[in-house]
Structures are given as C-alpha cells and as structure tokens.
Amino acid sequence: MNILFLHTTEVTDAEYLEALKQTGAVVAEFNSPALESSGGEAYVKELLSAIESANAELVFSLGYYPLVSVACKAMGRIYAARLVHAYCPELYSCTLLNDCNRVFIPDRSVYRQFASAGFSCVFWLPLSVPKSFVAAHVTEDDSKDGPDACMMQDIKTRDAFADNPLSNTSPLMDASKGYLEGCIACRHQLRGLPSMTKHLPSYVKEELLKLMPPVIAADSVETPESYYDNRFFNPLVTAAAREFLIRLIGLSKLAEKVELYSGYSFNNPYDALTCFPAMPRGAEFNKKARQSKLNLYIPHENWVSGIPQREFDIMAAGGFVLTPFMADAVALFEECMPEMYFDRIDTADRVEHYLKNPAERVERVNAILDMIKERHTTEQRVEEILGAV
C-alpha cells in the first residue's frame, strides 16, 4: 500500500510514522494544514499534487482536517484520521459526511455520539504506546525510595485560561459568575455528570450567548453547548479537580512525600508537597512514573470515558496509576484495570490501602504491562487502522 503521511505537532507523530513503515507500506511524507503557511486553496492544490506524486491510496494524519477530506474526496482516495484527543472541533465539519473518511476516535462515549447520529465512517480506537516504550516488569525496589504520590499534570490558574467566563475581566454579571462557580465546585468532585451548559438557567445561557458568543466555523454543526463545555467549562473543571486532589492528599497526611510537576505556579501550603516544573515525555518521565508509589492522574473533562495518552505513558513506564473511574478501562483492561476511584472518601481509602501494600501495587502494574504489550501497542493500532481501511 502507498500511504501519504501528514506530519503534525502531536507528540506521537513520529511513532505512528514508524509503525506505518513497519507494515511494509511505502510511506511518503507531507505536512498537515496546521503546519502550512499558505491559504486553504493553495494547500489543497499542493496536497493533491503530493497525493498524485506518491501514488497514495491512503492519506493518514493524527487529527481530522476538513481540507484533507476535501482533497481525498476529489482524488478518490481514503483518508484515515487517527484522533488523539477526546475533543476535535473539526469533526463537526460537514466534510465528515464524505465517504472517503475513516475516523478513529479514542473515547468510546464520544465515538457513540457520532455513530448514533448515523456516521458510518467513525470507529472507536483507543490510544496506545509503541512496543519499545513498554517497560519490563517492576519490583518493590523500584518505588522503595520514590515519592508516596506524584502528579505529572498541569494545574492551571484562572488567569492562565484565555477568554475565561469567570475571570475578573469577564463581561458576565457577578450573579452569573457565582452560579457558574457553584456548578464547577460540584462537578470537579464527581465525573460523569451531564453537560454543564445544557442545564444552565436561561438568564445565564442568554448572557453567555450575548456577551461571549461562540466562535464556530461556518461549515460546522457544533452546538453552542458543546462549544462552551469543551472550550470553557471543562478546562476549568479539570484544573479544579486536579487542585482538589493534590490538596486532599496533602491535607489528609496519608502521604509523607508528594510531588507535583506542573507548567504553572501553584500555591503550596503543605510541607509534604514539593512543586517542580512540568515533566515532558521521555526517560526522566518514565523514571519518575516507575519510582512513584502512586501516580495521581485526572483526565481532562473533555475525556468522557477514554484513557488519555499520558495515562497510557505512565502505565507503560511501569507506574501505578490512581485515577477517576473511566468506563473504557473496563473493556481495555478487563482482567486487571488501573486503580480507579469514585469520590473523595473513596480516594483517601485507596491511597491509604496501596501505600501500605506495595506487593499488591507491583502485581497490578505487572499485569497491566503484560496487557499493554499484548493488546495496546501503536504497532497493533496501525494494523487495526489498515484493517478498517
């Protein structure tokens, strides 16, 4: 098979390119629209030329690009878009109807939303890691001298969010801001609640639409509710949930040594907690995940049921993960799932239990490592994509 691979800025870009090459396919390379400086019409013209030059039967990208779908439809080629984030606003483009598309969504709940609307071109395909990234089995000695708990996720302050409806400069009335604050305070303690925007009082919704109108592409069918939830409120709930968890661990005194790796400053009132700069993917990240007795992980609220890339990375490095309940894990790790909690009382109980039972942690980690090697490598995901194509 001849494949045209479109490069993106995603951290897994090179991994998917290598996995495609390992299948024996002839792979040519080009840029995605996101990396092009020219306009849409010019990009499509260049892409059509690249498809013809490579004699490509399949165009592949991480993320979905409407311009690429337009080009593939014109050339009679298949477009395989492997999504790596739960929310992709481009999926609401009318080009999703093009029969050339094969779109692979990593969150089963999000996939079902599109499949139930009649889109036969979408598939559920969880994320993965390259086989070479999966660690060997761990022992109790690996985490003996590491921190009791570690969070390698950003905790943003309100000021770090652009166009935040709850900022001091927001045009919303104080009454509306107060109501929204209450909603966020409830949602960060329990995942899986219905859309926040869908059930807002009419006065708040009307004020949002008037003073902070949604910016939606002309060819998009995305609703204002989806826009506000995914771009405004879910990020705020995510930040609150992560801060809540790290403070809960510090306040409970269950862990004597806790580490936070975030790209944003954090007001730290706890002796047990030490803050560090953000930890990118790589050897040091893997080492820290393996050394930490508990890796605290809270997915972005845009993830409804799926397992994000960083959680896969932690597990593949040999780290023990403590995370909120995410339904996709039941299907992916049926025999031995990551440790998941439901509420803050449940969280404290699990922290206390697993800090006292290192042998049980090791057993869980090794079982998950075996399952990742067997079922959840990037090489296997690429084979599944080519099979669906």
mmCIF file of C-alpha atoms in Angstrom:
data_model
loop_
_atom_site.group_PDB
_atom_site.id
_atom_site.type_symbol
_atom_site.label_atom_id
_atom_site.label_comp_id
_atom_site.label_asym_id
_atom_site.label_seq_id
_atom_site.Cartn_x
_atom_site.Cartn_y
_atom_site.Cartn_z
ATOM 1 C CA MET A 1 0.000 0.000 0.000
ATOM 2 C CA ASN A 2 1.169 3.532 -0.772
ATOM 3 C CA ILE A 3 0.493 5.953 2.076
ATOM 4 C CA LEU A 4 0.904 9.717 2.332
ATOM 5 C CA PHE A 5 1.650 10.596 5.966
ATOM 6 C CA LEU A 6 0.785 14.131 7.044
ATOM 7 C CA HIS A 7 3.039 15.416 9.801
ATOM 8 C CA THR A 8 1.509 17.215 12.791
ATOM 9 C CA THR A 9 2.840 18.671 16.031
ATOM 10 C CA GLU A 10 1.402 15.789 18.096
ATOM 11 C CA VAL A 11 3.929 14.139 20.415
ATOM 12 C CA THR A 12 3.140 10.715 18.936
ATOM 13 C CA ASP A 13 3.660 11.836 15.312
ATOM 14 C CA ALA A 14 6.989 10.011 14.760
ATOM 15 C CA GLU A 15 5.704 6.875 16.491
ATOM 16 C CA TYR A 16 2.816 6.455 14.059
ATOM 17 C CA LEU A 17 5.067 7.167 11.071
ATOM 18 C CA GLU A 18 7.463 4.427 12.176
ATOM 19 C CA ALA A 19 4.631 1.969 12.853
ATOM 20 C CA LEU A 20 3.228 2.563 9.356
ATOM 21 C CA LYS A 21 6.648 1.926 7.814
ATOM 22 C CA GLN A 22 6.959 -1.326 9.771
ATOM 23 C CA THR A 23 3.876 -2.696 7.984
ATOM 24 C CA GLY A 24 5.834 -2.782 4.732
ATOM 25 C CA ALA A 25 3.844 0.077 3.218
ATOM 26 C CA VAL A 26 5.534 2.668 1.011
ATOM 27 C CA VAL A 27 5.202 5.875 3.029
ATOM 28 C CA ALA A 28 5.678 9.376 1.608
ATOM 29 C CA GLU A 29 5.575 12.436 3.864
ATOM 30 C CA PHE A 30 3.867 15.829 3.677
ATOM 31 C CA ASN A 31 2.645 18.483 6.112
ATOM 32 C CA SER A 32 -0.808 18.787 7.633
ATOM 33 C CA PRO A 33 -2.747 22.046 7.116
ATOM 34 C CA ALA A 34 -1.796 23.128 10.638
ATOM 35 C CA LEU A 35 1.855 23.402 9.578
ATOM 36 C CA GLU A 36 1.171 25.195 6.294
ATOM 37 C CA SER A 37 1.583 28.954 5.984
ATOM 38 C CA SER A 38 -0.404 29.182 2.754
ATOM 39 C CA GLY A 39 -4.183 29.550 2.469
ATOM 40 C CA GLY A 40 -6.661 26.710 2.206
ATOM 41 C CA GLU A 41 -6.973 26.702 -1.587
ATOM 42 C CA ALA A 42 -3.197 26.720 -2.071
ATOM 43 C CA TYR A 43 -2.745 23.932 0.465
ATOM 44 C CA VAL A 44 -5.337 21.693 -1.208
ATOM 45 C CA LYS A 45 -3.621 22.202 -4.565
ATOM 46 C CA GLU A 46 -0.251 21.203 -3.088
ATOM 47 C CA LEU A 47 -1.789 18.232 -1.302
ATOM 48 C CA LEU A 48 -3.437 16.967 -4.496
ATOM 49 C CA SER A 49 -0.051 17.137 -6.186
ATOM 50 C CA ALA A 50 1.600 15.250 -3.302
ATOM 51 C CA ILE A 51 -1.077 12.520 -3.405
ATOM 52 C CA GLU A 52 -0.579 12.086 -7.141
ATOM 53 C CA SER A 53 3.221 12.137 -6.894
ATOM 54 C CA ALA A 54 3.225 9.453 -4.179
ATOM 55 C CA ASN A 55 0.507 7.454 -5.957
ATOM 56 C CA ALA A 56 -1.034 7.318 -2.485
ATOM 57 C CA GLU A 57 -4.000 5.044 -1.909
ATOM 58 C CA LEU A 58 -4.349 6.293 1.669
ATOM 59 C CA VAL A 59 -3.731 9.653 3.358
ATOM 60 C CA PHE A 60 -3.044 9.423 7.104
ATOM 61 C CA SER A 61 -2.960 12.089 9.811
ATOM 62 C CA LEU A 62 -3.201 12.470 13.563
ATOM 63 C CA GLY A 63 -6.288 14.642 13.967
ATOM 64 C CA TYR A 64 -9.014 15.362 11.430
ATOM 65 C CA TYR A 65 -8.557 18.093 8.803
ATOM 66 C CA PRO A 66 -11.555 19.077 6.635
ATOM 67 C CA LEU A 67 -9.244 20.330 3.858
ATOM 68 C CA VAL A 68 -7.609 16.893 3.639
ATOM 69 C CA SER A 69 -11.013 15.218 3.411
ATOM 70 C CA VAL A 70 -11.945 17.564 0.543
ATOM 71 C CA ALA A 71 -8.746 16.665 -1.312
ATOM 72 C CA CYS A 72 -9.167 12.921 -0.746
ATOM 73 C CA LYS A 73 -12.763 13.024 -1.969
ATOM 74 C CA ALA A 74 -11.653 14.829 -5.119
ATOM 75 C CA MET A 75 -8.908 12.259 -5.775
ATOM 76 C CA GLY A 76 -10.930 9.179 -4.834
ATOM 77 C CA ARG A 77 -8.519 8.284 -2.009
ATOM 78 C CA ILE A 78 -9.173 7.077 1.532
ATOM 79 C CA TYR A 79 -8.479 9.496 4.394
ATOM 80 C CA ALA A 80 -7.609 7.850 7.735
ATOM 81 C CA ALA A 81 -7.743 10.373 10.595
ATOM 82 C CA ARG A 82 -6.457 8.970 13.875
ATOM 83 C CA LEU A 83 -7.685 11.284 16.648
ATOM 84 C CA VAL A 84 -5.534 11.568 19.761
ATOM 85 C CA HIS A 85 -7.713 13.972 21.766
ATOM 86 C CA ALA A 86 -11.266 13.466 23.001
ATOM 87 C CA TYR A 87 -12.453 16.822 21.624
ATOM 88 C CA CYS A 88 -11.828 17.717 17.995
ATOM 89 C CA PRO A 89 -13.969 20.686 16.848
ATOM 90 C CA GLU A 90 -13.138 19.910 13.196
ATOM 91 C CA LEU A 91 -15.239 16.725 13.464
ATOM 92 C CA TYR A 92 -18.344 18.909 13.407
ATOM 93 C CA SER A 93 -17.489 19.989 9.856
ATOM 94 C CA CYS A 94 -19.933 18.980 7.128
ATOM 95 C CA THR A 95 -16.966 17.264 5.411
ATOM 96 C CA LEU A 96 -17.300 14.421 7.897
ATOM 97 C CA LEU A 97 -20.059 13.134 5.591
ATOM 98 C CA ASN A 98 -17.513 12.445 2.841
ATOM 99 C CA ASP A 99 -17.404 8.710 2.115
ATOM 100 C CA CYS A 100 -13.597 8.803 1.808
ATOM 101 C CA ASN A 101 -13.248 9.303 5.580
ATOM 102 C CA ARG A 102 -12.183 6.713 8.133
ATOM 103 C CA VAL A 103 -12.065 8.497 11.506
ATOM 104 C CA PHE A 104 -10.731 6.738 14.610
ATOM 105 C CA ILE A 105 -11.918 8.229 17.914
ATOM 106 C CA PRO A 106 -10.098 7.293 21.175
ATOM 107 C CA ASP A 107 -13.036 7.878 23.546
ATOM 108 C CA ARG A 108 -15.867 5.363 23.166
ATOM 109 C CA SER A 109 -18.513 7.726 24.546
ATOM 110 C CA VAL A 110 -17.555 10.416 22.032
ATOM 111 C CA TYR A 111 -17.478 7.796 19.263
ATOM 112 C CA ARG A 112 -21.019 6.727 20.174
ATOM 113 C CA GLN A 113 -22.291 10.295 19.875
ATOM 114 C CA PHE A 114 -21.214 10.372 16.228
ATOM 115 C CA ALA A 115 -22.090 6.735 15.440
ATOM 116 C CA SER A 116 -25.605 7.150 16.859
ATOM 117 C CA ALA A 117 -26.076 10.164 14.565
ATOM 118 C CA GLY A 118 -25.535 7.877 11.575
ATOM 119 C CA PHE A 119 -21.849 8.461 10.771
ATOM 120 C CA SER A 120 -20.686 5.077 9.483
ATOM 121 C CA CYS A 121 -17.175 6.424 8.847
ATOM 122 C CA VAL A 122 -16.250 6.649 12.549
ATOM 123 C CA PHE A 123 -14.625 3.904 14.632
ATOM 124 C CA TRP A 124 -13.616 3.523 18.272
ATOM 125 C CA LEU A 125 -9.869 3.018 18.617
ATOM 126 C CA PRO A 126 -8.169 3.565 21.994
ATOM 127 C CA LEU A 127 -4.728 5.123 22.300
ATOM 128 C CA SER A 128 -1.521 3.145 22.735
ATOM 129 C CA VAL A 129 2.267 3.238 23.123
ATOM 130 C CA PRO A 130 4.998 1.794 20.895
ATOM 131 C CA LYS A 131 6.075 -1.685 21.905
ATOM 132 C CA SER A 132 9.608 -0.432 22.591
ATOM 133 C CA PHE A 133 8.220 2.025 25.170
ATOM 134 C CA VAL A 134 6.732 -0.680 27.396
ATOM 135 C CA ALA A 135 8.884 -1.347 30.474
ATOM 136 C CA ALA A 136 9.941 -4.699 31.801
ATOM 137 C CA HIS A 137 8.308 -5.978 34.988
ATOM 138 C CA VAL A 138 8.736 -3.880 38.137
ATOM 139 C CA THR A 139 9.645 -4.909 41.670
ATOM 140 C CA GLU A 140 9.011 -3.336 45.071
ATOM 141 C CA ASP A 141 12.553 -1.918 44.982
ATOM 142 C CA ASP A 142 11.676 0.319 42.019
ATOM 143 C CA SER A 143 9.454 2.537 44.178
ATOM 144 C CA LYS A 144 11.099 1.983 47.554
ATOM 145 C CA ASP A 145 12.815 5.399 47.622
ATOM 146 C CA GLY A 146 10.368 7.306 45.441
ATOM 147 C CA PRO A 147 7.636 9.754 46.479
ATOM 148 C CA ASP A 148 4.447 8.413 48.038
ATOM 149 C CA ALA A 149 2.364 10.225 45.440
ATOM 150 C CA CYS A 150 3.162 12.151 42.291
ATOM 151 C CA MET A 151 1.095 14.204 39.844
ATOM 152 C CA MET A 152 2.683 14.966 36.459
ATOM 153 C CA GLN A 153 -0.098 17.213 35.120
ATOM 154 C CA ASP A 154 -0.612 20.932 34.708
ATOM 155 C CA ILE A 155 -2.780 22.715 37.251
ATOM 156 C CA LYS A 156 -3.704 25.997 35.594
ATOM 157 C CA THR A 157 -4.709 29.115 37.457
ATOM 158 C CA ARG A 158 -7.785 31.027 36.297
ATOM 159 C CA ASP A 159 -5.599 33.719 34.756
ATOM 160 C CA ALA A 160 -3.943 31.116 32.518
ATOM 161 C CA PHE A 161 -7.195 30.469 30.641
ATOM 162 C CA ALA A 162 -7.931 32.680 27.666
ATOM 163 C CA ASP A 163 -11.471 34.102 27.487
ATOM 164 C CA ASN A 164 -12.369 32.641 30.868
ATOM 165 C CA PRO A 165 -16.042 33.405 31.724
ATOM 166 C CA LEU A 166 -15.104 33.550 35.425
ATOM 167 C CA SER A 167 -12.121 35.909 35.169
ATOM 168 C CA ASN A 168 -12.165 39.393 36.632
ATOM 169 C CA THR A 169 -12.306 40.835 33.115
ATOM 170 C CA SER A 170 -15.223 38.649 32.007
ATOM 171 C CA PRO A 171 -18.284 40.666 30.935
ATOM 172 C CA LEU A 172 -20.681 38.304 32.759
ATOM 173 C CA MET A 173 -22.620 39.624 35.748
ATOM 174 C CA ASP A 174 -21.476 38.610 39.228
ATOM 175 C CA ALA A 175 -24.692 36.642 39.731
ATOM 176 C CA SER A 176 -23.925 34.540 36.660
ATOM 177 C CA LYS A 177 -20.320 34.043 37.711
ATOM 178 C CA GLY A 178 -21.462 32.922 41.160
ATOM 179 C CA TYR A 179 -23.832 30.372 39.692
ATOM 180 C CA LEU A 180 -21.142 29.002 37.380
ATOM 181 C CA GLU A 181 -18.654 28.794 40.258
ATOM 182 C CA GLY A 182 -21.135 26.645 42.160
ATOM 183 C CA CYS A 183 -21.565 24.325 39.182
ATOM 184 C CA ILE A 184 -17.815 23.874 38.821
ATOM 185 C CA ALA A 185 -17.405 23.211 42.553
ATOM 186 C CA CYS A 186 -19.886 20.320 42.270
ATOM 187 C CA ARG A 187 -18.558 18.881 39.017
ATOM 188 C CA HIS A 188 -14.902 18.582 39.980
ATOM 189 C CA GLN A 189 -15.829 16.207 42.801
ATOM 190 C CA LEU A 190 -17.732 13.737 40.621
ATOM 191 C CA ARG A 191 -17.135 12.836 36.978
ATOM 192 C CA GLY A 192 -19.804 11.765 34.534
ATOM 193 C CA LEU A 193 -22.402 14.452 35.234
ATOM 194 C CA PRO A 194 -24.485 15.742 32.286
ATOM 195 C CA SER A 195 -23.328 18.670 30.155
ATOM 196 C CA MET A 196 -22.900 21.758 32.312
ATOM 197 C CA THR A 197 -24.101 24.213 29.670
ATOM 198 C CA LYS A 198 -27.154 22.201 28.655
ATOM 199 C CA HIS A 199 -28.842 22.679 32.026
ATOM 200 C CA LEU A 200 -27.869 26.285 32.766
ATOM 201 C CA PRO A 201 -30.664 28.699 33.748
ATOM 202 C CA SER A 202 -31.921 30.698 30.794
ATOM 203 C CA TYR A 203 -30.573 34.006 32.156
ATOM 204 C CA VAL A 204 -27.023 32.618 32.330
ATOM 205 C CA LYS A 205 -27.204 30.970 28.905
ATOM 206 C CA GLU A 206 -28.623 34.096 27.271
ATOM 207 C CA GLU A 207 -25.916 36.211 28.863
ATOM 208 C CA LEU A 208 -23.210 33.872 27.576
ATOM 209 C CA LEU A 209 -24.619 33.923 24.059
ATOM 210 C CA LYS A 210 -24.861 37.725 24.070
ATOM 211 C CA LEU A 211 -21.618 38.721 25.800
ATOM 212 C CA MET A 212 -19.346 35.798 24.920
ATOM 213 C CA PRO A 213 -20.805 34.376 21.692
ATOM 214 C CA PRO A 214 -19.391 31.058 20.439
ATOM 215 C CA VAL A 215 -16.862 31.223 17.614
ATOM 216 C CA ILE A 216 -17.896 28.321 15.387
ATOM 217 C CA ALA A 217 -16.732 27.702 11.801
ATOM 218 C CA ALA A 218 -19.240 28.467 9.056
ATOM 219 C CA ASP A 219 -19.395 24.832 7.882
ATOM 220 C CA SER A 220 -19.671 23.428 11.415
ATOM 221 C CA VAL A 221 -22.760 21.953 13.046
ATOM 222 C CA GLU A 222 -21.296 22.161 16.547
ATOM 223 C CA THR A 223 -23.789 23.469 19.107
ATOM 224 C CA PRO A 224 -23.106 26.383 21.467
ATOM 225 C CA GLU A 225 -23.460 23.900 24.358
ATOM 226 C CA SER A 226 -20.618 21.755 23.003
ATOM 227 C CA TYR A 227 -18.507 24.851 22.347
ATOM 228 C CA TYR A 228 -18.905 26.268 25.859
ATOM 229 C CA ASP A 229 -18.454 22.910 27.594
ATOM 230 C CA ASN A 230 -15.349 21.756 25.742
ATOM 231 C CA ARG A 231 -13.528 25.070 25.425
ATOM 232 C CA PHE A 232 -14.539 26.934 28.591
ATOM 233 C CA PHE A 233 -16.082 24.941 31.393
ATOM 234 C CA ASN A 234 -14.458 21.524 31.062
ATOM 235 C CA PRO A 235 -10.945 23.040 31.264
ATOM 236 C CA LEU A 236 -11.956 24.978 34.393
ATOM 237 C CA VAL A 237 -13.423 21.843 35.987
ATOM 238 C CA THR A 238 -10.241 19.910 35.109
ATOM 239 C CA ALA A 239 -7.994 22.441 36.826
ATOM 240 C CA ALA A 240 -10.239 22.483 39.905
ATOM 241 C CA ALA A 241 -10.342 18.682 40.102
ATOM 242 C CA ARG A 242 -6.548 18.348 39.908
ATOM 243 C CA GLU A 243 -6.012 21.030 42.536
ATOM 244 C CA PHE A 244 -8.665 19.442 44.742
ATOM 245 C CA LEU A 245 -6.953 16.038 44.569
ATOM 246 C CA ILE A 246 -3.449 17.311 45.284
ATOM 247 C CA ARG A 247 -4.751 19.342 48.242
ATOM 248 C CA LEU A 248 -6.753 16.361 49.505
ATOM 249 C CA ILE A 249 -3.609 14.227 49.547
ATOM 250 C CA GLY A 250 -1.642 16.988 51.291
ATOM 251 C CA LEU A 251 -4.370 17.683 53.829
ATOM 252 C CA SER A 252 -5.023 14.042 54.682
ATOM 253 C CA LYS A 253 -1.390 13.487 55.736
ATOM 254 C CA LEU A 254 -1.645 9.971 54.297
ATOM 255 C CA ALA A 255 1.423 10.612 52.145
ATOM 256 C CA GLU A 256 4.649 11.937 53.638
ATOM 257 C CA LYS A 257 6.222 12.911 50.305
ATOM 258 C CA VAL A 258 4.142 14.272 47.419
ATOM 259 C CA GLU A 259 5.465 15.790 44.183
ATOM 260 C CA LEU A 260 3.677 17.980 41.625
ATOM 261 C CA TYR A 261 5.116 18.618 38.149
ATOM 262 C CA SER A 262 3.186 21.476 36.530
ATOM 263 C CA GLY A 263 3.877 24.171 33.967
ATOM 264 C CA TYR A 264 2.048 26.710 36.146
ATOM 265 C CA SER A 265 2.804 28.141 39.585
ATOM 266 C CA PHE A 266 0.916 26.522 42.438
ATOM 267 C CA ASN A 267 0.172 27.985 45.876
ATOM 268 C CA ASN A 268 1.594 25.243 48.079
ATOM 269 C CA PRO A 269 0.636 25.304 51.799
ATOM 270 C CA TYR A 270 1.735 21.718 52.593
ATOM 271 C CA ASP A 271 5.082 20.568 53.963
ATOM 272 C CA ALA A 272 4.663 17.180 52.306
ATOM 273 C CA LEU A 273 4.237 18.686 48.819
ATOM 274 C CA THR A 274 7.123 19.808 46.604
ATOM 275 C CA CYS A 275 6.458 21.530 43.271
ATOM 276 C CA PHE A 276 8.613 21.177 40.148
ATOM 277 C CA PRO A 277 8.447 22.366 36.517
ATOM 278 C CA ALA A 278 6.344 20.345 34.091
ATOM 279 C CA MET A 279 7.663 16.876 33.203
ATOM 280 C CA PRO A 280 7.627 16.158 29.446
ATOM 281 C CA ARG A 281 7.574 12.683 27.917
ATOM 282 C CA GLY A 282 10.912 10.904 27.919
ATOM 283 C CA ALA A 283 13.387 8.940 30.033
ATOM 284 C CA GLU A 284 13.029 11.139 33.147
ATOM 285 C CA PHE A 285 9.239 10.959 32.928
ATOM 286 C CA ASN A 286 9.394 7.152 32.738
ATOM 287 C CA LYS A 287 11.806 7.003 35.654
ATOM 288 C CA LYS A 288 9.607 9.198 37.853
ATOM 289 C CA ALA A 289 6.445 7.224 36.988
ATOM 290 C CA ARG A 290 8.192 3.985 37.934
ATOM 291 C CA GLN A 291 9.634 5.403 41.168
ATOM 292 C CA SER A 292 6.372 6.918 42.428
ATOM 293 C CA LYS A 293 4.335 4.678 44.676
ATOM 294 C CA LEU A 294 1.133 6.338 43.397
ATOM 295 C CA ASN A 295 0.778 8.303 40.166
ATOM 296 C CA LEU A 296 -2.223 10.614 40.575
ATOM 297 C CA TYR A 297 -3.880 11.150 37.213
ATOM 298 C CA ILE A 298 -7.026 13.158 36.426
ATOM 299 C CA PRO A 299 -8.040 13.158 32.731
ATOM 300 C CA HIS A 300 -9.221 16.382 31.146
ATOM 301 C CA GLU A 301 -13.005 16.663 31.473
ATOM 302 C CA ASN A 302 -13.268 16.562 27.680
ATOM 303 C CA TRP A 303 -12.462 12.859 28.032
ATOM 304 C CA VAL A 304 -15.805 11.259 28.808
ATOM 305 C CA SER A 305 -14.763 7.618 29.184
ATOM 306 C CA GLY A 306 -11.430 7.153 27.388
ATOM 307 C CA ILE A 307 -7.833 6.784 28.560
ATOM 308 C CA PRO A 308 -5.595 9.720 27.508
ATOM 309 C CA GLN A 309 -2.049 9.394 26.159
ATOM 310 C CA ARG A 310 -0.272 10.454 29.350
ATOM 311 C CA GLU A 311 -2.041 7.799 31.396
ATOM 312 C CA PHE A 312 -1.002 5.159 28.848
ATOM 313 C CA ASP A 313 2.561 6.529 29.074
ATOM 314 C CA ILE A 314 2.590 6.238 32.878
ATOM 315 C CA MET A 315 1.298 2.676 32.823
ATOM 316 C CA ALA A 316 3.728 1.655 30.058
ATOM 317 C CA ALA A 317 6.623 3.065 32.101
ATOM 318 C CA GLY A 318 5.682 0.761 34.977
ATOM 319 C CA GLY A 319 3.863 3.340 37.092
ATOM 320 C CA PHE A 320 0.940 2.558 39.381
ATOM 321 C CA VAL A 321 -1.957 4.855 38.417
ATOM 322 C CA LEU A 322 -4.708 6.173 40.685
ATOM 323 C CA THR A 323 -7.387 7.823 38.540
ATOM 324 C CA PRO A 324 -11.140 8.577 38.490
ATOM 325 C CA PHE A 325 -13.370 5.882 37.046
ATOM 326 C CA MET A 326 -13.208 5.882 33.230
ATOM 327 C CA ALA A 327 -15.531 3.379 31.582
ATOM 328 C CA ASP A 328 -13.268 2.469 28.647
ATOM 329 C CA ALA A 329 -10.790 0.895 31.074
ATOM 330 C CA VAL A 330 -13.334 -1.855 31.768
ATOM 331 C CA ALA A 331 -13.123 -3.002 28.142
ATOM 332 C CA LEU A 332 -9.394 -2.406 27.702
ATOM 333 C CA PHE A 333 -8.104 -3.891 30.954
ATOM 334 C CA GLU A 334 -10.903 -6.229 31.922
ATOM 335 C CA GLU A 335 -8.736 -8.742 33.807
ATOM 336 C CA CYS A 336 -6.755 -6.131 35.775
ATOM 337 C CA MET A 337 -7.772 -2.486 35.489
ATOM 338 C CA PRO A 338 -5.904 0.647 36.614
ATOM 339 C CA GLU A 339 -6.927 1.606 40.145
ATOM 340 C CA MET A 340 -9.948 3.924 39.843
ATOM 341 C CA TYR A 341 -11.892 5.875 42.469
ATOM 342 C CA PHE A 342 -15.394 7.382 42.560
ATOM 343 C CA ASP A 343 -15.348 10.136 45.205
ATOM 344 C CA ARG A 344 -13.009 11.804 47.720
ATOM 345 C CA ILE A 345 -13.724 9.367 50.574
ATOM 346 C CA ASP A 346 -13.029 6.513 48.215
ATOM 347 C CA THR A 347 -9.826 8.269 47.106
ATOM 348 C CA ALA A 348 -8.429 8.565 50.630
ATOM 349 C CA ASP A 349 -9.201 4.911 51.344
ATOM 350 C CA ARG A 350 -7.382 3.778 48.215
ATOM 351 C CA VAL A 351 -4.356 5.992 48.873
ATOM 352 C CA GLU A 352 -4.018 4.582 52.379
ATOM 353 C CA HIS A 353 -4.506 0.990 51.214
ATOM 354 C CA TYR A 354 -1.987 0.999 48.373
ATOM 355 C CA LEU A 355 0.704 2.870 50.288
ATOM 356 C CA LYS A 356 0.558 0.052 52.821
ATOM 357 C CA ASN A 357 0.510 -2.759 50.244
ATOM 358 C CA PRO A 358 3.463 -2.483 47.839
ATOM 359 C CA ALA A 359 3.217 -6.140 46.770
ATOM 360 C CA GLU A 360 -0.323 -5.574 45.533
ATOM 361 C CA ARG A 361 0.781 -2.485 43.607
ATOM 362 C CA VAL A 362 3.558 -4.414 41.891
ATOM 363 C CA GLU A 363 1.228 -7.244 40.954
ATOM 364 C CA ARG A 364 -1.243 -4.821 39.370
ATOM 365 C CA VAL A 365 1.452 -2.919 37.468
ATOM 366 C CA ASN A 366 2.999 -6.073 36.009
ATOM 367 C CA ALA A 367 -0.360 -7.449 34.918
ATOM 368 C CA ILE A 368 -1.137 -4.170 33.122
ATOM 369 C CA LEU A 369 2.309 -4.123 31.486
ATOM 370 C CA ASP A 370 1.620 -7.582 30.065
ATOM 371 C CA MET A 371 -1.751 -6.443 28.676
ATOM 372 C CA ILE A 372 -0.245 -3.330 27.067
ATOM 373 C CA LYS A 373 2.403 -5.446 25.322
ATOM 374 C CA GLU A 374 -0.216 -7.910 24.157
ATOM 375 C CA ARG A 375 -3.072 -5.573 23.121
ATOM 376 C CA HIS A 376 -2.282 -1.873 23.242
ATOM 377 C CA THR A 377 0.823 -1.096 21.208
ATOM 378 C CA THR A 378 0.935 1.511 18.452
ATOM 379 C CA GLU A 379 2.010 -1.181 16.016
ATOM 380 C CA GLN A 380 -1.231 -3.044 16.742
ATOM 381 C CA ARG A 381 -3.310 0.123 16.432
ATOM 382 C CA VAL A 382 -1.859 0.822 12.974
ATOM 383 C CA GLU A 383 -2.704 -2.724 11.880
ATOM 384 C CA GLU A 384 -6.274 -2.151 13.107
ATOM 385 C CA ILE A 385 -6.488 1.102 11.146
ATOM 386 C CA LEU A 386 -5.252 -0.530 7.940
ATOM 387 C CA GLY A 387 -7.678 -3.400 8.516
ATOM 388 C CA ALA A 388 -10.607 -0.982 8.798
ATOM 389 C CA VAL A 389 -9.427 0.867 5.675
#
